mmCIF file of C-alpha atoms in Angstrom:
data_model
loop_
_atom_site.group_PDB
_atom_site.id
_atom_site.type_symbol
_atom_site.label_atom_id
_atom_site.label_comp_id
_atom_site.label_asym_id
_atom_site.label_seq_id
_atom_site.Cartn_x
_atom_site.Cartn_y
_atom_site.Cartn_z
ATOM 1 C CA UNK A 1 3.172 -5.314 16.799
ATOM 2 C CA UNK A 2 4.801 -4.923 20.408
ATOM 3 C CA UNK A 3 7.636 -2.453 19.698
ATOM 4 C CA UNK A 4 8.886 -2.635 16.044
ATOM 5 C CA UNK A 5 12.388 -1.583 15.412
ATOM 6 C CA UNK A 6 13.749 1.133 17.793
ATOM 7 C CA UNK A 7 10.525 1.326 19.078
ATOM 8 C CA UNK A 8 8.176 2.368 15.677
ATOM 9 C CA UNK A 9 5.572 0.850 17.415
ATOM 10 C CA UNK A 10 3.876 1.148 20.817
ATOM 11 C CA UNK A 11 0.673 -1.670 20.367
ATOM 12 C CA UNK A 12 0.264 -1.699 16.480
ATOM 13 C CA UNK A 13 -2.456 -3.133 14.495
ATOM 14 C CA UNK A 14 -4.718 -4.157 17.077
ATOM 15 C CA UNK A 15 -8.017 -4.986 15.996
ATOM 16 C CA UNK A 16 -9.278 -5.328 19.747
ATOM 17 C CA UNK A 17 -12.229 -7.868 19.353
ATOM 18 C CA UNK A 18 -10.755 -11.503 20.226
ATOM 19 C CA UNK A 19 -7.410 -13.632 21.460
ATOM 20 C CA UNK A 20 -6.830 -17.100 20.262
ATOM 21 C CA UNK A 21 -3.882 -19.504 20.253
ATOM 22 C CA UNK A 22 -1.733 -19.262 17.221
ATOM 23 C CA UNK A 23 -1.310 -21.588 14.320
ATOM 24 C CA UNK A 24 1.345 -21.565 11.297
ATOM 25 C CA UNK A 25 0.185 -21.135 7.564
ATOM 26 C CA UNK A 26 1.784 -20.754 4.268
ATOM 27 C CA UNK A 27 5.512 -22.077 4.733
ATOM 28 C CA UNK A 28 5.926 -20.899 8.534
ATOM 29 C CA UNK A 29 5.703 -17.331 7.353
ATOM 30 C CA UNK A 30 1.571 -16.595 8.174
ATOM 31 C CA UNK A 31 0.397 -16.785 11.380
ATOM 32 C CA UNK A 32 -3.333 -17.760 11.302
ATOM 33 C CA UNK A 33 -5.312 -16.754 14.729
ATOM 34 C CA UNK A 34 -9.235 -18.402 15.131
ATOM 35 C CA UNK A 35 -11.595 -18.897 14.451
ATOM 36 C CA UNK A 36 -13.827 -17.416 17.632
ATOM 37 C CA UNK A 37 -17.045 -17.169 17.412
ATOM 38 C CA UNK A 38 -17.753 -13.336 19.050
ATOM 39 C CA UNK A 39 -21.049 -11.966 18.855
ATOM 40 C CA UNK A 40 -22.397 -15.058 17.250
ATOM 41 C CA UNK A 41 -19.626 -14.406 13.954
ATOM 42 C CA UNK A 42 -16.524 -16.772 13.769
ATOM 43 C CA UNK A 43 -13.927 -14.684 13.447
ATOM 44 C CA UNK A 44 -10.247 -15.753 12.041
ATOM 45 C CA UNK A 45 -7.189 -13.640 11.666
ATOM 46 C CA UNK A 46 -4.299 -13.830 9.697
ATOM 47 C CA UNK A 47 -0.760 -12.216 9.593
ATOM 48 C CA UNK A 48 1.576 -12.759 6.982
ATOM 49 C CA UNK A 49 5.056 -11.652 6.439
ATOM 50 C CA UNK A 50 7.248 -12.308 3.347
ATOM 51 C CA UNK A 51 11.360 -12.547 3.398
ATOM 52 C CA UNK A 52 12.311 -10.142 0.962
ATOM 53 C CA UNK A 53 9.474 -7.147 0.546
ATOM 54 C CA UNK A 54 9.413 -5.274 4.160
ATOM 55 C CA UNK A 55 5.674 -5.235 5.001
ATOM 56 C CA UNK A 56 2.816 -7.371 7.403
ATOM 57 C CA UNK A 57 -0.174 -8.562 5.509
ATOM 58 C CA UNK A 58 -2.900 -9.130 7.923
ATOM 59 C CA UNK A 59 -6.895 -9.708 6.808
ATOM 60 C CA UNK A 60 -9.345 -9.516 9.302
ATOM 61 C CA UNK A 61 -11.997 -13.120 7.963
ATOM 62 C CA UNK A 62 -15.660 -12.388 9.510
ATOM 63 C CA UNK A 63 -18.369 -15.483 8.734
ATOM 64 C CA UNK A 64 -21.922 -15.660 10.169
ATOM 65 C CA UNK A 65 -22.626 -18.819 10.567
ATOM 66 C CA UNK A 66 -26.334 -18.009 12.084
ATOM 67 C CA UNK A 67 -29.806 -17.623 10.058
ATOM 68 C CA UNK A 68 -29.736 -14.121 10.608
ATOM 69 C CA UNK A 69 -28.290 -11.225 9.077
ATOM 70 C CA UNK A 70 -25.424 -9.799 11.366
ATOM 71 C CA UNK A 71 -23.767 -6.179 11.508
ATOM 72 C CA UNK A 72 -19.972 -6.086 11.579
ATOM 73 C CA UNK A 73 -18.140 -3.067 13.368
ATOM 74 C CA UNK A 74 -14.044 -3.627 12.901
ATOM 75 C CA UNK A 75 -11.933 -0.790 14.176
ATOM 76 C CA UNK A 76 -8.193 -1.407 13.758
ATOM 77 C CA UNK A 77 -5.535 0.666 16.236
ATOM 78 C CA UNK A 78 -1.635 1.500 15.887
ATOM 79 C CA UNK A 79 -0.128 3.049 18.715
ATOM 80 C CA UNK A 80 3.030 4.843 17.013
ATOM 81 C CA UNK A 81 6.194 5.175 19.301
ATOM 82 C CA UNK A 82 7.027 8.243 18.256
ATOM 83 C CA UNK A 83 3.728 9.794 20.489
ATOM 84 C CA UNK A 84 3.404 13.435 20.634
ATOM 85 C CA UNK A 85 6.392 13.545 18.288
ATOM 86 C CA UNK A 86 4.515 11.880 15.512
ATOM 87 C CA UNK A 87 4.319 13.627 12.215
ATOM 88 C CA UNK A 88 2.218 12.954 9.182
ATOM 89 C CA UNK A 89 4.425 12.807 6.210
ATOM 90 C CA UNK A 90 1.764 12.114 3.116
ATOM 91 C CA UNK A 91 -1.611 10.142 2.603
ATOM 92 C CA UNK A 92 -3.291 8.684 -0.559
ATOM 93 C CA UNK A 93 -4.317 11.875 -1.737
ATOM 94 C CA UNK A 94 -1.194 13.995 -1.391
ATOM 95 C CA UNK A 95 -2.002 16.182 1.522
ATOM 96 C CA UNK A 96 -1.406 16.065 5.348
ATOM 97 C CA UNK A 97 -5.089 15.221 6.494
ATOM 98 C CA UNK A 98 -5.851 11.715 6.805
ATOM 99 C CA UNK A 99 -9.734 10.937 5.529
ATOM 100 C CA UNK A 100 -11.453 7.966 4.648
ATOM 101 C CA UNK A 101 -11.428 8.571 1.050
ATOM 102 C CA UNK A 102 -7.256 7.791 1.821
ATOM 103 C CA UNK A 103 -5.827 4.630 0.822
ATOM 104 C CA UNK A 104 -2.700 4.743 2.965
ATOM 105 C CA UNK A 105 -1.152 7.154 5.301
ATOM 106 C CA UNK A 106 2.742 7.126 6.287
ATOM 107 C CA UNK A 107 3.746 8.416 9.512
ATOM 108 C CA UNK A 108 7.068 9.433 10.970
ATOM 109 C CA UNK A 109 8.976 10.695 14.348
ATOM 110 C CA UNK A 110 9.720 14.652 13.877
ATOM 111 C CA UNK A 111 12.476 14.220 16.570
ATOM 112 C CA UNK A 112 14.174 10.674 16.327
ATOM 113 C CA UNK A 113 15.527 10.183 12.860
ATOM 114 C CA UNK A 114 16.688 6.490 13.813
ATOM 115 C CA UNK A 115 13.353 5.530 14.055
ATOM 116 C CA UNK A 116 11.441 3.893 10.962
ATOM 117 C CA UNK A 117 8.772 6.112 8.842
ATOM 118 C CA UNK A 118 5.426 3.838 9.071
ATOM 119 C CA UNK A 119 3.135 2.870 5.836
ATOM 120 C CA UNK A 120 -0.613 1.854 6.852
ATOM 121 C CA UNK A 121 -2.601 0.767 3.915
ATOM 122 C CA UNK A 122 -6.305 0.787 4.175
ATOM 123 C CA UNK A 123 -7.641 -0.019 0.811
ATOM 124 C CA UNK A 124 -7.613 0.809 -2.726
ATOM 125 C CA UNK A 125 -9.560 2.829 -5.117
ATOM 126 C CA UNK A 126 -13.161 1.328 -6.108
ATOM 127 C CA UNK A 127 -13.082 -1.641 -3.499
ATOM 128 C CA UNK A 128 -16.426 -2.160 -2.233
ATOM 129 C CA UNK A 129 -16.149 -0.754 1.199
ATOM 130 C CA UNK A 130 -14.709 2.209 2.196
ATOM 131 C CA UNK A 131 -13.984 3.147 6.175
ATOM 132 C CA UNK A 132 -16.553 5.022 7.712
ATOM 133 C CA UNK A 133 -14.451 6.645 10.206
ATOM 134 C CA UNK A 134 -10.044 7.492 10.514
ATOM 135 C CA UNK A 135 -8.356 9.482 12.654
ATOM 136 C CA UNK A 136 -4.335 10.050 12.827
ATOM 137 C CA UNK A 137 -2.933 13.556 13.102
ATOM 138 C CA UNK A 138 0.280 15.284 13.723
ATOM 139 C CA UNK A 139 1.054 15.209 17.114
ATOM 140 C CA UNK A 140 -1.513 12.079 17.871
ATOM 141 C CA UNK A 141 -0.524 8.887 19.386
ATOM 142 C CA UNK A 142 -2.595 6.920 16.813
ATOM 143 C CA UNK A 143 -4.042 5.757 13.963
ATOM 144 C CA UNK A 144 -7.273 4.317 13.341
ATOM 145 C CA UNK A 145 -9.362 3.409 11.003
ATOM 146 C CA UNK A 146 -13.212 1.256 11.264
ATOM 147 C CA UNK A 147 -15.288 -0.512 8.693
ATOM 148 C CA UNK A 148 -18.708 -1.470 9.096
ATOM 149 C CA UNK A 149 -21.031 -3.802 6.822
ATOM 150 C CA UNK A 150 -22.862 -6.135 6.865
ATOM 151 C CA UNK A 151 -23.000 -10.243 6.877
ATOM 152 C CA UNK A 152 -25.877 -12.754 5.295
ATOM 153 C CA UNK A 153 -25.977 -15.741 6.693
ATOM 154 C CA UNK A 154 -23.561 -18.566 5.820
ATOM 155 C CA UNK A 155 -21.866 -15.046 4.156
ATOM 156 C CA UNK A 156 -18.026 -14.866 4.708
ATOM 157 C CA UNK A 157 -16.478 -11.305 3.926
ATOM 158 C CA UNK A 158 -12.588 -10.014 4.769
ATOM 159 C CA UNK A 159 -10.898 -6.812 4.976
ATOM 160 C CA UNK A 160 -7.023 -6.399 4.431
ATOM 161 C CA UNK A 161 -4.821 -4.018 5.113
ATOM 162 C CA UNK A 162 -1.161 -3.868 5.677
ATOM 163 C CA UNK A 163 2.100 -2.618 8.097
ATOM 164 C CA UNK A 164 5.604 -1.586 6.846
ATOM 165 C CA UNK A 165 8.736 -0.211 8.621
ATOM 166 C CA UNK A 166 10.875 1.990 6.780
ATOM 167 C CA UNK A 167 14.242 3.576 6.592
ATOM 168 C CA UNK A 168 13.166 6.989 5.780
ATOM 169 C CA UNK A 169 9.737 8.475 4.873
ATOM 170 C CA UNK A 170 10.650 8.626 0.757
ATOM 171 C CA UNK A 171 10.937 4.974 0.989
ATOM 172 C CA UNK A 172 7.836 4.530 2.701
ATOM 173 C CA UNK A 173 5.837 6.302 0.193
ATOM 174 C CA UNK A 174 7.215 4.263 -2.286
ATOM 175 C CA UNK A 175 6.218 1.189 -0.276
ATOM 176 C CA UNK A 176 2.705 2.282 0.403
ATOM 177 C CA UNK A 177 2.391 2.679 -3.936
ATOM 178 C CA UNK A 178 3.325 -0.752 -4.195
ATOM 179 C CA UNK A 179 1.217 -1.783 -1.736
ATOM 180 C CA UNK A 180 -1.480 -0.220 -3.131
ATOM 181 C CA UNK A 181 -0.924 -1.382 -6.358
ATOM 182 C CA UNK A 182 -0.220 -5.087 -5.628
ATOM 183 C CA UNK A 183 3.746 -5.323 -6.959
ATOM 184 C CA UNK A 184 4.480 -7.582 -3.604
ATOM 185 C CA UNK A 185 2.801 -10.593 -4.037
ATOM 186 C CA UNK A 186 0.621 -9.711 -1.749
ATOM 187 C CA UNK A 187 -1.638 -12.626 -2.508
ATOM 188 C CA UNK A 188 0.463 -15.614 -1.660
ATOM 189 C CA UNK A 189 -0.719 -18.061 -0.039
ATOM 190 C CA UNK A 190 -4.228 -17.043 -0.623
ATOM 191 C CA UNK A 191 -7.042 -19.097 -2.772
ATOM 192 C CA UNK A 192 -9.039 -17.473 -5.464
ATOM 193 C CA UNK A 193 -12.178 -17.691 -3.172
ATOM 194 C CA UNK A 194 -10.452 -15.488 -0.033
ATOM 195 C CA UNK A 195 -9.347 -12.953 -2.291
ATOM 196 C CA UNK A 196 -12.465 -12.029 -3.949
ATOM 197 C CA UNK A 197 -13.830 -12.081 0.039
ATOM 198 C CA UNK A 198 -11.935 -9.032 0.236
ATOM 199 C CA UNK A 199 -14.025 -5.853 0.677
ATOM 200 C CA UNK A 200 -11.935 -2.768 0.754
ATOM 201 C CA UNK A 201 -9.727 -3.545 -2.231
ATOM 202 C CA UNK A 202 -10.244 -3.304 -5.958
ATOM 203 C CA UNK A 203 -8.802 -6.386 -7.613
ATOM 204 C CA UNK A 204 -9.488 -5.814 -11.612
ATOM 205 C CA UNK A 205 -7.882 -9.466 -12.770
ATOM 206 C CA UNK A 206 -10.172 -11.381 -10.756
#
């Protein structure tokens, strides 16, 4: 995400590993990037973006296509626009202090009230990864957040996570809830087989 609206964003959701020429999925609303093979994994991504529900699904798709197992490192990075200005409003858990046993963290500018509150959602409880590191702070330019695990091979595992823009930072709370707790369709356009690929969210009714 280049800029967002009224700048929310500064470089958001970058997952910093590959570049690939775009393709259109699902109705012209997903944007499918890969695969590239990087460090002998194929790696896909895909971004999509519903009409009516205000948020950016993107899952990151790793497959190891080799004979051997393969470790997987994915760090994803927002730069927020509101820099030094940028105030945590709430995480997962109710405080101020974003950890990795958070499930979503919502950001907002202390100074420019124009410009959107931010939801990131990481996961849910009981998926089967967790990150192992986050970092986002009042004051900080960013927020990050890294999984790593593990791939057999011919193994194909996913993590999700999702972007949203919001008028104020009440809103964006409630956003990051449903999020959370899947009341946006966030599946469409997805097969049976690519959701249970996902790793960092719990998905009882599959």
């Amino acid at each position: 995400v280049l800029g967002g609206t009224s700048g929310a964003y500064s470089g958001g959701h970058d997952a910093n590993f590959w570049h690939s020429i775009p393709g259109l999925l699902v109705d012209n609303k997903e944007i499918f990037l890969g695969p590239k093979l990087s460090s002998g994994l194929e790696v896909s991504r895909r971004i999509y973006i519903p009409d009516n529900y205000g948020y950016a699904r993107y899952i990151e798709v790793f497959h190891n296509p080799g004979p051997a197992p393969q470790d997987v490192t994915v760090s994803v990075r927002t730069m927020l626009g509101s820099r030094s200005n940028t105030r945590v409003v709430d995480t997962s858990d109710g405080d101020t202090l974003f950890s990795t046993s958070d499930n979503w963290i919502v950001t907002d500018d202390a100074r420019n009230t124009a410009r959107p509150a931010v939801v990131h959602v990481i996961g849910n409880e009981n998926g089967i990864f967790r990150p192992t590191a986050v970092s986002a702070s009042s004051g900080s330019s960013y927020v990050t957040y890294t999984f790593d695990f593990s791939l057999e091979p011919g193994q194909t595992k996913s993590i999700m996570h999702f972007g949203s823009q919001n008028t104020d930072s009440v809103t964006a709370i409630a956003k990051a809830e449903q999020l959370v707790n899947f009341e946006l369709n966030q599946f469409h356009g997805m097969t049976t087989n690519e959701i249970q690929q996902v790793q960092n969210f719990s998905i009882p009714y599959l």
